[in-house]
XYZ file of C-alpha atoms in Angstrom:
736
model
C -192.006 -3.301 -186.165
C -192.638 -6.258 -183.821
C -194.585 -5.553 -180.639
C -191.443 -4.577 -178.289
C -190.754 -5.000 -174.643
C -189.490 -2.121 -173.230
C -186.095 -2.755 -173.292
C -186.395 -3.696 -176.841
C -186.330 -7.633 -176.645
C -189.459 -8.965 -178.311
C -191.786 -11.134 -175.943
C -192.110 -14.589 -176.083
C -194.291 -17.202 -175.308
C -193.168 -18.782 -171.306
C -193.666 -22.836 -171.000
C -194.892 -22.326 -167.300
C -197.676 -24.731 -166.672
C -201.014 -24.901 -164.962
C -202.057 -21.517 -165.966
C -205.839 -20.984 -166.776
C -207.666 -18.818 -169.325
C -206.950 -15.599 -169.672
C -209.046 -12.647 -170.344
C -208.276 -9.920 -173.620
C -209.730 -6.673 -173.403
C -209.712 -5.498 -177.267
C -209.319 -1.591 -177.189
C -210.303 0.482 -179.987
C -212.306 2.627 -182.064
C -215.123 1.139 -184.013
C -213.141 0.590 -187.090
C -209.807 -0.160 -185.807
C -210.202 -4.264 -186.372
C -210.808 -5.417 -183.346
C -213.590 -8.260 -184.176
C -210.696 -9.000 -187.330
C -208.008 -9.658 -184.404
C -210.359 -12.163 -182.360
C -210.879 -14.129 -185.975
C -207.291 -14.232 -187.185
C -206.043 -15.865 -183.206
C -209.478 -18.285 -182.795
C -208.956 -19.284 -186.275
C -205.160 -20.559 -185.523
C -204.950 -20.738 -181.949
C -204.747 -24.258 -180.388
C -205.852 -22.649 -176.736
C -209.864 -22.488 -176.500
C -211.314 -19.184 -176.860
C -214.652 -17.148 -176.842
C -215.447 -13.953 -178.416
C -217.776 -12.028 -176.738
C -219.057 -8.933 -178.823
C -221.987 -6.098 -177.890
C -223.324 -6.499 -181.107
C -224.151 -9.940 -181.494
C -224.457 -10.921 -177.639
C -228.503 -11.044 -177.757
C -229.177 -13.720 -180.749
C -227.076 -12.534 -182.984
C -228.164 -8.857 -182.267
C -227.091 -6.263 -180.237
C -227.521 -6.633 -176.399
C -225.926 -4.906 -173.160
C -222.932 -4.755 -171.083
C -224.165 -7.409 -168.660
C -224.900 -9.920 -171.409
C -221.185 -9.661 -172.333
C -220.249 -9.747 -168.472
C -222.501 -13.167 -167.955
C -221.358 -14.539 -171.208
C -217.562 -14.139 -170.207
C -218.174 -15.744 -166.551
C -219.671 -19.077 -168.182
C -216.849 -19.119 -170.822
C -214.418 -18.459 -168.271
C -215.872 -21.513 -166.050
C -215.868 -23.580 -169.265
C -211.873 -23.027 -169.093
C -212.400 -21.005 -172.145
C -210.112 -17.835 -172.433
C -212.108 -14.838 -173.794
C -212.139 -11.890 -176.053
C -214.210 -9.107 -175.107
C -214.943 -7.294 -177.990
C -215.856 -4.081 -177.398
C -214.578 -0.502 -177.872
C -213.498 -0.024 -173.880
C -211.801 3.310 -175.242
C -212.608 4.608 -171.060
C -211.449 3.443 -167.398
C -215.215 2.904 -166.438
C -215.873 0.688 -169.415
C -213.028 -1.798 -168.851
C -213.445 -1.627 -164.736
C -216.070 -4.692 -164.522
C -214.101 -6.901 -167.017
C -211.034 -7.134 -164.704
C -213.459 -8.242 -161.785
C -214.373 -11.068 -163.792
C -214.098 -14.175 -161.526
C -212.768 -12.559 -158.706
C -209.674 -11.726 -160.853
C -207.990 -14.844 -160.321
C -207.456 -14.896 -163.981
C -204.926 -12.796 -166.426
C -206.850 -9.882 -167.583
C -205.031 -8.427 -171.064
C -205.279 -5.199 -173.423
C -204.620 -5.222 -176.900
C -204.797 -1.592 -177.832
C -205.906 -1.117 -181.604
C -204.787 2.775 -181.795
C -205.126 3.286 -185.133
C -205.705 6.792 -186.356
C -209.408 8.671 -186.617
C -209.238 8.274 -190.554
C -208.341 5.375 -190.651
C -211.044 3.978 -188.295
C -213.405 6.737 -189.745
C -212.979 5.328 -193.426
C -213.397 1.555 -192.789
C -216.315 2.371 -190.599
C -218.034 4.632 -193.553
C -217.448 1.997 -195.993
C -218.381 -0.612 -194.416
C -221.395 -2.615 -195.139
C -223.015 -6.068 -193.843
C -221.563 -4.719 -189.851
C -222.381 -6.707 -187.077
C -223.730 -3.740 -185.389
C -225.136 -1.600 -187.915
C -222.258 1.119 -187.303
C -221.535 1.762 -191.161
C -222.114 4.966 -193.662
C -222.022 8.478 -192.735
C -223.286 8.348 -189.239
C -220.449 6.379 -187.990
C -218.043 9.143 -188.618
C -219.650 10.885 -186.032
C -219.922 7.764 -183.533
C -216.073 6.943 -183.884
C -215.257 10.831 -183.552
C -217.505 11.598 -180.363
C -216.014 8.127 -178.873
C -212.074 8.893 -179.398
C -213.312 12.419 -177.501
C -213.668 10.362 -174.077
C -210.345 8.037 -175.214
C -208.141 6.625 -172.090
C -205.775 4.571 -173.243
C -205.264 1.614 -170.505
C -202.426 1.193 -167.658
C -201.420 -1.821 -165.847
C -202.661 0.058 -162.363
C -206.447 -0.336 -163.532
C -205.395 -4.384 -163.070
C -203.860 -5.338 -166.428
C -201.051 -8.089 -165.967
C -199.925 -7.363 -170.012
C -200.791 -4.526 -172.647
C -200.024 -4.251 -176.151
C -200.006 -0.803 -177.766
C -200.602 -1.639 -181.684
C -200.479 1.944 -184.072
C -199.157 -0.382 -187.127
C -200.234 -2.809 -189.040
C -197.036 -4.646 -188.439
C -197.665 -4.821 -185.060
C -201.122 -6.144 -185.156
C -199.878 -8.938 -187.153
C -196.835 -9.178 -184.699
C -199.732 -9.576 -181.969
C -202.265 -11.827 -183.744
C -199.060 -14.254 -183.967
C -198.259 -13.916 -180.427
C -201.591 -14.959 -179.319
C -202.332 -17.598 -182.045
C -199.109 -18.780 -180.753
C -200.248 -18.968 -177.181
C -200.707 -22.546 -176.144
C -203.689 -24.100 -173.732
C -201.141 -23.986 -170.513
C -198.615 -21.412 -171.925
C -198.438 -17.711 -170.676
C -196.808 -14.352 -171.729
C -194.356 -11.826 -170.275
C -196.185 -9.122 -167.907
C -195.899 -5.555 -168.871
C -196.447 -2.803 -171.599
C -195.462 -4.006 -175.201
C -195.393 -1.898 -178.242
C -195.709 1.667 -177.077
C -193.085 3.861 -177.188
C -194.362 6.859 -176.684
C -197.535 6.274 -174.096
C -199.021 9.941 -174.140
C -198.524 10.680 -177.390
C -201.670 11.751 -179.197
C -201.866 9.970 -182.565
C -205.362 10.304 -183.360
C -207.133 13.520 -185.173
C -210.171 14.517 -184.694
C -213.304 14.356 -187.273
C -213.373 17.458 -187.972
C -209.513 17.934 -188.744
C -209.581 15.382 -190.689
C -212.179 16.926 -192.885
C -209.901 19.813 -192.931
C -206.882 20.503 -194.929
C -204.187 19.687 -192.563
C -201.142 17.632 -192.997
C -201.765 14.592 -191.481
C -199.174 12.042 -190.083
C -198.106 9.194 -192.188
C -198.462 5.787 -190.867
C -194.313 4.434 -191.303
C -195.928 0.831 -192.648
C -197.919 2.139 -195.368
C -197.623 5.148 -197.770
C -198.433 8.730 -197.009
C -202.088 9.162 -197.275
C -201.937 12.937 -199.008
C -202.708 13.948 -202.404
C -201.859 16.944 -203.897
C -204.685 19.110 -205.675
C -203.723 19.826 -209.277
C -205.344 22.727 -211.853
C -206.351 21.322 -214.561
C -204.893 24.110 -216.521
C -201.197 22.642 -215.515
C -199.699 19.168 -216.588
C -197.650 17.083 -213.261
C -194.591 16.322 -214.953
C -192.739 13.093 -212.539
C -190.136 12.350 -215.346
C -188.248 15.107 -214.111
C -187.687 17.071 -211.027
C -187.481 20.059 -212.455
C -188.308 21.193 -216.030
C -185.733 23.026 -217.790
C -186.493 24.226 -221.253
C -185.894 21.051 -224.044
C -184.119 18.776 -221.438
C -185.816 15.609 -220.285
C -184.938 13.136 -217.478
C -183.772 9.444 -218.438
C -185.886 7.810 -215.863
C -189.272 8.488 -213.838
C -188.780 9.471 -210.013
C -189.243 6.685 -207.486
C -189.387 9.122 -204.771
C -190.232 12.737 -203.635
C -192.801 13.097 -206.200
C -195.378 14.815 -204.149
C -192.370 17.215 -203.638
C -192.053 17.919 -207.613
C -195.735 18.112 -208.167
C -195.754 20.969 -205.287
C -193.016 22.219 -207.144
C -195.045 22.470 -210.585
C -195.513 26.455 -211.776
C -199.024 27.249 -211.337
C -201.051 30.420 -210.575
C -202.840 28.671 -207.936
C -201.233 27.461 -204.420
C -201.016 23.642 -203.915
C -202.118 22.664 -200.738
C -202.350 19.004 -199.391
C -205.830 18.062 -198.805
C -206.510 15.131 -196.559
C -209.917 14.271 -197.595
C -208.763 13.832 -201.616
C -207.437 10.716 -200.720
C -210.689 9.013 -200.692
C -211.817 10.073 -203.844
C -212.683 8.003 -206.738
C -210.360 8.875 -209.854
C -210.277 7.112 -213.357
C -206.862 7.548 -215.174
C -207.668 6.975 -218.846
C -205.112 7.617 -221.814
C -205.673 9.071 -224.911
C -207.991 6.392 -226.996
C -206.940 6.201 -230.738
C -204.642 8.945 -230.978
C -201.528 6.907 -230.768
C -201.457 3.062 -232.248
C -204.712 3.572 -234.282
C -203.551 7.340 -235.517
C -206.696 9.073 -234.771
C -206.207 13.096 -235.540
C -205.102 14.814 -232.252
C -206.747 17.988 -233.004
C -210.169 15.685 -233.177
C -209.679 13.474 -230.430
C -208.993 16.462 -228.190
C -212.086 18.414 -228.953
C -214.285 15.404 -228.417
C -211.900 14.455 -224.723
C -213.223 17.792 -223.578
C -216.425 17.557 -224.070
C -217.238 14.525 -223.235
C -215.288 15.390 -219.994
C -217.065 18.553 -219.425
C -220.501 16.333 -220.202
C -219.512 14.063 -217.088
C -218.083 16.348 -214.794
C -221.045 18.448 -214.654
C -222.801 14.830 -213.833
C -220.402 14.105 -210.787
C -220.285 15.181 -207.465
C -217.059 13.306 -205.548
C -214.745 12.046 -208.246
C -212.136 12.901 -210.914
C -210.882 12.445 -213.957
C -207.376 12.217 -215.544
C -206.119 12.025 -218.681
C -202.684 10.646 -218.716
C -199.556 10.460 -221.227
C -195.834 8.681 -220.734
C -194.027 12.053 -222.262
C -194.217 15.826 -221.362
C -194.075 16.540 -224.651
C -197.097 15.140 -225.292
C -199.475 16.768 -228.207
C -202.570 15.750 -227.297
C -202.093 17.063 -222.886
C -201.411 20.532 -225.181
C -204.457 20.821 -226.603
C -206.878 19.075 -224.377
C -204.940 20.918 -221.293
C -205.673 24.452 -223.368
C -209.464 23.704 -224.764
C -210.631 22.655 -221.109
C -208.752 25.648 -220.106
C -211.218 28.107 -222.100
C -214.213 26.134 -221.294
C -213.122 26.073 -217.476
C -213.698 22.811 -216.060
C -213.552 22.081 -213.026
C -209.692 21.421 -212.162
C -210.757 19.327 -208.875
C -212.562 16.965 -211.415
C -210.245 16.626 -214.337
C -207.018 17.151 -215.470
C -203.622 15.895 -217.194
C -200.861 13.985 -215.595
C -197.313 12.853 -217.316
C -196.313 9.829 -216.152
C -196.706 5.705 -216.380
C -200.647 4.663 -216.435
C -199.172 1.201 -214.433
C -197.149 3.476 -211.861
C -198.935 6.316 -211.061
C -199.031 6.128 -207.333
C -195.502 4.348 -206.876
C -193.890 6.670 -209.148
C -196.463 10.019 -209.403
C -197.572 10.156 -206.180
C -201.130 9.832 -207.297
C -203.730 8.081 -206.149
C -206.069 6.359 -208.935
C -208.997 3.619 -208.153
C -209.354 2.615 -211.557
C -207.450 3.312 -214.675
C -208.282 2.621 -218.222
C -206.730 0.412 -220.729
C -207.130 1.418 -224.671
C -207.571 -1.988 -225.313
C -207.675 -3.890 -228.821
C -210.672 -5.834 -229.786
C -209.653 -9.135 -228.981
C -208.777 -7.657 -225.139
C -205.600 -9.628 -225.251
C -201.746 -8.691 -224.467
C -199.954 -7.810 -226.979
C -199.325 -4.601 -229.463
C -197.230 -2.402 -227.497
C -198.483 0.656 -225.890
C -200.927 0.768 -223.199
C -201.935 -2.227 -224.057
C -198.700 -3.801 -223.471
C -198.024 -2.050 -220.285
C -201.226 -2.420 -218.200
C -200.917 -6.263 -219.215
C -197.693 -6.885 -218.431
C -197.997 -4.713 -214.600
C -201.529 -6.466 -213.703
C -200.134 -9.794 -214.120
C -201.859 -13.005 -216.038
C -204.841 -12.649 -213.280
C -205.699 -9.561 -215.645
C -206.438 -11.935 -219.111
C -208.072 -14.435 -216.782
C -210.493 -11.792 -215.328
C -211.123 -10.043 -218.887
C -212.156 -14.020 -220.190
C -214.515 -14.134 -217.538
C -216.184 -10.585 -218.712
C -216.066 -10.427 -222.065
C -214.471 -12.290 -225.265
C -214.108 -9.395 -227.402
C -214.881 -5.728 -227.763
C -216.401 -4.014 -230.238
C -215.419 -0.171 -231.032
C -216.820 2.423 -229.111
C -217.274 0.330 -226.077
C -216.009 -0.696 -222.522
C -215.593 -3.168 -220.220
C -215.084 -3.083 -216.450
C -212.648 -5.956 -215.451
C -212.118 -6.174 -211.378
C -208.483 -6.915 -210.257
C -207.614 -9.928 -208.118
C -205.609 -8.830 -204.912
C -202.360 -9.983 -205.814
C -202.411 -8.198 -208.901
C -198.939 -6.086 -208.548
C -201.470 -3.297 -210.015
C -203.568 -3.948 -207.068
C -200.908 -3.971 -204.423
C -198.218 -1.526 -205.525
C -200.653 1.371 -207.356
C -204.238 0.539 -205.404
C -206.088 -0.364 -208.797
C -209.481 -2.178 -208.216
C -210.572 -2.392 -212.000
C -209.113 -2.010 -215.633
C -211.642 -0.981 -217.679
C -211.173 -2.252 -221.148
C -212.146 0.498 -223.798
C -211.694 0.618 -227.795
C -212.212 3.588 -229.808
C -212.239 3.946 -233.953
C -209.296 3.054 -236.114
C -207.750 4.796 -238.643
C -204.632 2.757 -238.430
C -204.712 0.524 -241.686
C -202.531 -1.611 -240.347
C -204.702 -2.605 -237.639
C -208.441 -4.374 -238.381
C -211.438 -2.575 -239.009
C -209.512 0.525 -240.229
C -211.943 3.424 -241.275
C -209.780 4.490 -244.648
C -210.241 8.707 -243.055
C -213.971 8.089 -242.418
C -213.856 10.493 -239.484
C -217.611 11.261 -239.649
C -217.776 7.754 -238.159
C -214.632 7.828 -236.210
C -215.657 10.739 -234.291
C -219.039 8.990 -233.724
C -217.311 5.669 -232.643
C -214.645 7.443 -230.429
C -217.780 9.744 -228.531
C -219.560 6.344 -227.750
C -215.927 5.112 -226.200
C -215.318 8.087 -224.135
C -219.208 7.457 -222.997
C -218.693 4.233 -222.326
C -215.623 4.892 -220.089
C -217.214 7.039 -218.047
C -220.261 5.552 -217.606
C -218.387 2.628 -216.604
C -216.446 4.360 -214.029
C -219.930 5.746 -212.362
C -221.434 2.654 -212.364
C -218.263 1.197 -210.556
C -218.161 4.197 -207.874
C -221.672 3.562 -207.104
C -221.702 -0.122 -206.406
C -218.326 -1.800 -205.283
C -217.345 -1.975 -201.546
C -213.568 -2.595 -201.097
C -213.126 -3.551 -197.386
C -209.762 -2.791 -195.865
C -208.347 -5.969 -193.993
C -206.274 -5.394 -190.791
C -203.343 -7.623 -192.426
C -202.370 -4.327 -193.745
C -203.467 -5.480 -197.550
C -205.220 -1.937 -198.398
C -203.646 -0.966 -201.575
C -201.219 0.952 -201.297
C -202.836 2.647 -198.222
C -205.386 3.658 -200.517
C -209.233 4.223 -199.884
C -211.587 1.990 -201.010
C -214.579 3.035 -203.875
C -217.883 3.339 -203.094
C -217.714 6.996 -202.273
C -221.215 8.450 -202.545
C -221.018 10.577 -200.112
C -223.825 11.015 -197.593
C -224.667 14.777 -198.635
C -225.348 13.498 -201.850
C -227.060 10.396 -200.953
C -229.733 12.607 -198.658
C -230.101 14.710 -201.478
C -231.286 11.901 -203.799
C -233.522 10.559 -201.129
C -235.426 13.740 -201.002
C -235.241 14.186 -204.776
C -236.352 10.781 -205.188
C -239.083 11.196 -202.356
C -240.634 14.167 -203.880
C -241.057 12.239 -207.482
C -242.632 9.366 -205.144
C -245.319 12.129 -203.667
C -245.811 13.359 -207.095
C -246.642 9.713 -208.456
C -248.740 9.419 -205.505
C -251.029 11.651 -206.612
C -250.731 11.035 -209.988
C -252.331 7.548 -209.557
C -255.606 9.603 -208.611
C -255.649 10.777 -212.140
C -258.138 8.851 -214.060
C -256.942 10.597 -217.471
C -252.771 9.874 -217.186
C -252.070 6.525 -218.764
C -250.523 3.251 -217.472
C -247.428 4.158 -219.011
C -247.238 7.615 -218.356
C -247.471 6.444 -215.118
C -244.396 4.315 -215.382
C -242.375 6.932 -216.836
C -242.713 9.110 -213.917
C -241.743 6.363 -212.025
C -238.847 5.167 -213.693
C -237.188 8.953 -213.353
C -236.298 8.063 -209.955
C -233.692 5.602 -210.925
C -230.183 6.951 -210.744
C -227.618 7.080 -213.539
C -225.532 4.472 -212.128
C -228.650 1.985 -211.891
C -229.373 2.698 -215.540
C -226.615 0.089 -217.211
C -229.550 -3.115 -217.318
C -231.673 -0.779 -219.265
C -229.287 0.589 -222.103
C -228.371 -3.122 -222.347
C -231.490 -4.302 -222.926
C -232.474 -1.314 -225.275
C -229.563 -1.345 -227.398
C -228.025 -5.203 -227.023
C -225.961 -4.516 -230.243
C -223.652 -1.811 -228.293
C -222.938 -4.549 -226.002
C -222.621 -7.709 -227.867
C -219.097 -8.428 -226.249
C -221.077 -8.952 -222.689
C -223.846 -11.489 -223.564
C -224.289 -14.361 -223.875
C -227.413 -14.730 -225.487
C -229.857 -12.369 -227.483
C -233.278 -12.949 -228.430
C -236.239 -11.002 -229.640
C -237.719 -10.317 -226.287
C -234.891 -10.903 -223.814
C -230.811 -11.026 -223.756
C -228.717 -12.782 -220.956
C -225.658 -12.149 -219.974
C -223.233 -13.074 -216.448
C -224.389 -10.932 -213.508
C -221.147 -8.182 -213.125
C -220.766 -9.027 -209.261
C -222.216 -12.742 -209.138
C -223.175 -13.903 -205.728
C -222.927 -17.933 -206.296
C -220.663 -19.671 -208.574
C -223.652 -19.500 -211.716
C -225.302 -15.943 -211.486
C -227.156 -14.902 -214.531
C -229.572 -12.463 -215.604
C -232.299 -12.596 -218.091
C -233.353 -9.164 -219.147
C -236.866 -8.090 -220.459
C -236.128 -5.856 -223.842
C -239.471 -4.744 -223.210
C -239.926 -0.890 -222.608
C -242.062 0.430 -219.662
C -241.174 -2.607 -217.399
C -238.596 -0.951 -214.786
C -239.058 -3.044 -212.483
C -241.920 -6.465 -211.177
C -244.120 -3.778 -209.915
C -244.601 -2.394 -213.220
C -246.159 -5.941 -214.738
C -249.365 -7.170 -215.196
C -251.849 -9.585 -216.979
C -250.007 -8.197 -220.451
C -246.733 -9.217 -220.117
C -247.407 -12.864 -218.940
C -246.290 -14.214 -222.265
C -243.315 -11.729 -221.238
C -242.178 -13.643 -217.951
C -242.312 -17.042 -219.446
C -240.335 -16.218 -222.062
C -237.436 -14.995 -219.357
C -238.594 -18.470 -217.607
C -238.140 -20.558 -220.367
C -234.665 -19.193 -221.325
C -233.490 -19.216 -217.736
C -234.692 -22.459 -217.178
C -232.697 -23.278 -220.669
C -229.432 -21.813 -219.166
C -230.040 -23.837 -215.848
C -230.362 -26.976 -217.381
C -227.151 -26.260 -219.660
C -225.076 -25.695 -216.359
C -226.640 -28.914 -214.569
C -225.365 -30.900 -217.770
C -221.895 -29.536 -216.505
C -221.822 -29.807 -212.912
C -225.388 -32.106 -211.628
C -224.722 -30.960 -207.972
C -225.816 -27.486 -208.369
C -229.166 -26.579 -208.023
C -230.903 -23.539 -209.320
C -233.450 -20.586 -208.022
C -235.022 -18.343 -210.464
C -236.947 -15.250 -209.383
C -237.295 -11.540 -208.695
C -236.151 -9.143 -206.275
C -239.110 -7.225 -204.885
C -237.391 -4.059 -205.287
C -234.294 -4.125 -207.412
C -231.053 -1.791 -207.535
C -230.721 -1.702 -211.140
C -233.701 -0.181 -213.753
C -235.108 -2.931 -216.516
C -236.859 -5.681 -215.278
C -234.303 -8.900 -215.207
C -234.780 -12.406 -214.037
C -231.966 -13.947 -211.692
C -230.838 -17.556 -212.579
C -228.549 -18.459 -209.328
C -226.939 -21.173 -208.057
C -227.828 -21.893 -204.263
C -224.147 -22.825 -203.356
C -223.724 -18.850 -203.039
C -219.661 -19.423 -203.280
C -218.967 -15.851 -204.288
C -216.390 -13.150 -203.252
C -218.544 -10.727 -204.398
C -221.309 -12.004 -201.245
C -220.209 -9.818 -198.316
C -223.026 -8.565 -196.194
C -226.369 -9.552 -194.935
C -228.233 -7.116 -197.496
C -226.672 -9.308 -200.396
C -227.385 -12.906 -198.568
C -231.161 -11.691 -197.480
C -232.079 -10.251 -200.964
C -231.602 -13.849 -202.074
C -232.887 -15.802 -198.922
C -236.099 -13.846 -197.777
C -239.743 -13.174 -199.064
C -237.510 -10.222 -200.980
C -236.718 -12.811 -203.306
C -240.081 -14.005 -205.499
C -239.575 -16.800 -207.278
C -240.601 -17.155 -210.780
C -243.087 -19.951 -210.680
C -244.727 -17.883 -208.167
C -245.119 -14.234 -209.489
C -246.281 -16.145 -213.191
C -249.078 -17.896 -211.312
C -250.029 -14.265 -209.075
C -249.944 -12.205 -212.481
C -252.129 -14.918 -214.039
C -254.561 -15.064 -211.530
C -254.416 -11.567 -210.111
C -253.502 -9.437 -212.557
C -250.140 -8.325 -210.683
C -247.442 -9.877 -208.752
C -246.928 -8.943 -204.877
C -244.472 -6.640 -203.900
C -243.456 -6.392 -200.584
C -243.593 -3.112 -198.501
C -241.737 -3.809 -195.997
C -238.623 -5.191 -198.526
C -235.763 -3.026 -196.138
C -237.319 -5.138 -192.752
C -236.321 -8.785 -194.807
C -233.044 -7.024 -195.902
C -231.848 -6.237 -192.216
C -233.148 -9.952 -190.793
C -230.660 -12.105 -189.228
C -228.643 -14.273 -191.220
C -229.844 -17.657 -191.421
C -228.561 -20.199 -193.432
C -231.363 -21.366 -196.316
C -230.979 -24.699 -195.892
C -231.738 -25.570 -192.144
C -232.182 -22.149 -191.346
C -229.444 -21.863 -188.286
C -229.107 -18.284 -187.295
C -225.509 -16.948 -187.951
C -223.445 -13.862 -186.306
C -222.151 -12.669 -189.629
C -221.496 -13.589 -193.556
C -218.064 -15.244 -192.751
C -219.828 -17.595 -190.271
C -222.644 -18.304 -192.524
C -220.962 -19.149 -196.085
C -218.553 -21.361 -193.911
C -221.599 -22.974 -192.518
C -223.253 -22.983 -196.033
C -219.987 -25.170 -197.696
C -220.737 -27.915 -195.168
C -224.341 -27.918 -194.910
C -226.586 -30.870 -196.125
C -229.654 -30.400 -194.424
C -232.532 -30.909 -197.159
C -234.051 -27.537 -198.474
C -237.274 -25.776 -196.737
C -240.226 -28.177 -198.010
C -241.849 -24.865 -199.227
C -238.951 -24.412 -201.748
C -239.205 -28.025 -202.849
C -242.563 -27.376 -203.989
C -244.275 -26.033 -207.527
C -240.601 -26.192 -209.020
C -239.312 -23.337 -206.970
C -235.863 -25.449 -206.855
C -233.830 -26.751 -210.519
C -231.871 -29.523 -210.121
C -230.734 -32.509 -211.814
C -233.528 -35.242 -210.384
C -236.041 -33.363 -212.211
C -234.656 -33.234 -215.700
């Protein structure tokens, strides 16, 4: 729906000449998309615009309203039109901007009037925000600001007000202002708001309770129905008369069918469940690979029970295409006997590639019962997922791994143009390979169920651990253009309460360790073991690879006695490798002492060899080798990273500063310090380094946000700072 005039016509850009700059006040809560609106217009408009943002007005840092007024007045005098990128939610906050330049300029308002749950979801999950309004505190701020919301009116002095309550209305408004030429004007009046006094916002308290949330007309409903594990949901049929089967899946009304499924528990719509990360997985090896259902169901229930007791805010869903599935029936019964939490695990009948569009079930991640080649074909789930995801899945899979061993899994991100992403909201596919009992397929175990059960347990363990790692580490940004897949909430759903508990737990462990440091009888190895216990389960992935490289052959580029080499799963540049130490007790740089100097030299030598091999392919690359002062993943690892920083995974200030401040310790410096001092210098100001303003690593110019910085870095030809050019800290073609 476009932003319409009150008479129903679409506003057109006028051709009246001689008009000067205009002032556009963006009105909306944090997370409503004000900054993105500005960026879209300024990127494509022929008019000269200035964005005035209070979060960055003070040399890239937060400033004051008077500073915004002063900067806006200066821009107007220079002939620029101005976006006032503040919340501007009440009349008093808008008043002074309406008086700018004696009201000789036209003042417009663009109101991004999205429901509270949309703004809260975006604000809570974003990272690297200019004003640092993110995480748990964002929800309270959004709610507090919306309590004082006053929609703007023409009587305040506005010439034009555009109300946007859906993504399509936002896009229409962007097009209108992007097309506005330097000497053109727009019709006056109010546009887009059909019910000016309608209360569409929901407070955070209502949002977190079980309430029926109004669905946006341009995005799928955010409702999710909680299904007890003891009832299998069937989307193949409207009803379930015994012995009858529908010939087609439902194209609509799936939520109703779910609510109507017979169950002793009353089903309620829980708006907050839509933000729960969910893994949908098929039974592994029970169909094409002919693994015995009874044994497989025991293992599924065993591993599910083990995993759900470790997680807090995530769900597992076992999926099969047929309501007569033997494996679903067995698992459902055994799960009921063990009283597995129905909020964390249930079974579902439906096509795993159409769970949301045809079944109303939102799943962030789906598992694929893959073949060892990680290729399309072969029929069954594997063929269906590759077909549904499009050719990009095969490319992404090839980038992550060439093959897969039985009992292992590998997570592959989907591109934003994949049909599974845009239609179903699936962000990742986890390929997993179980044991084979089918003599027509490779590596048949010939009914060796002792080996088969061991492999199958490993497969489910690897699958669930990969899921947990993705939930912890990934952040999916929701764009203003409505590309949020199927209206789905993004990953990284670790709750504020869990973080608080983890921090408290880690704090106690650090205190305990500090006290133990004074105990002369305690060995250095024991001290390291105490520290290692503070690592969360998601942070153990590199440790597992280093200790058991044979389990991860498909992910490794090189395996030596002392080190292994692999691609960073979320590379921050064109080339980004990790060289892992295989030595136990070396969790991080702080654990290294003089006895480990040969290990560091080996890691540096291997990293240098890989950098040189990349330079033979592309001589324009420049590499830096180093360690993070305080890594997020357990097991000492050396980063080998090209200095272009051209990567879609580099999204926030922390990502940038972790490689371009004192937080990043060059490998050559670390080796010198260990040799001369017995230990490496590890900063105590890591948070300070990670929160520093964004500066180009070459010319050191400051930039307000990551998009601006990345745009600058692509074109910057300044020489690297002299300290980086010394002592072999940079590796490039000319020194080889």
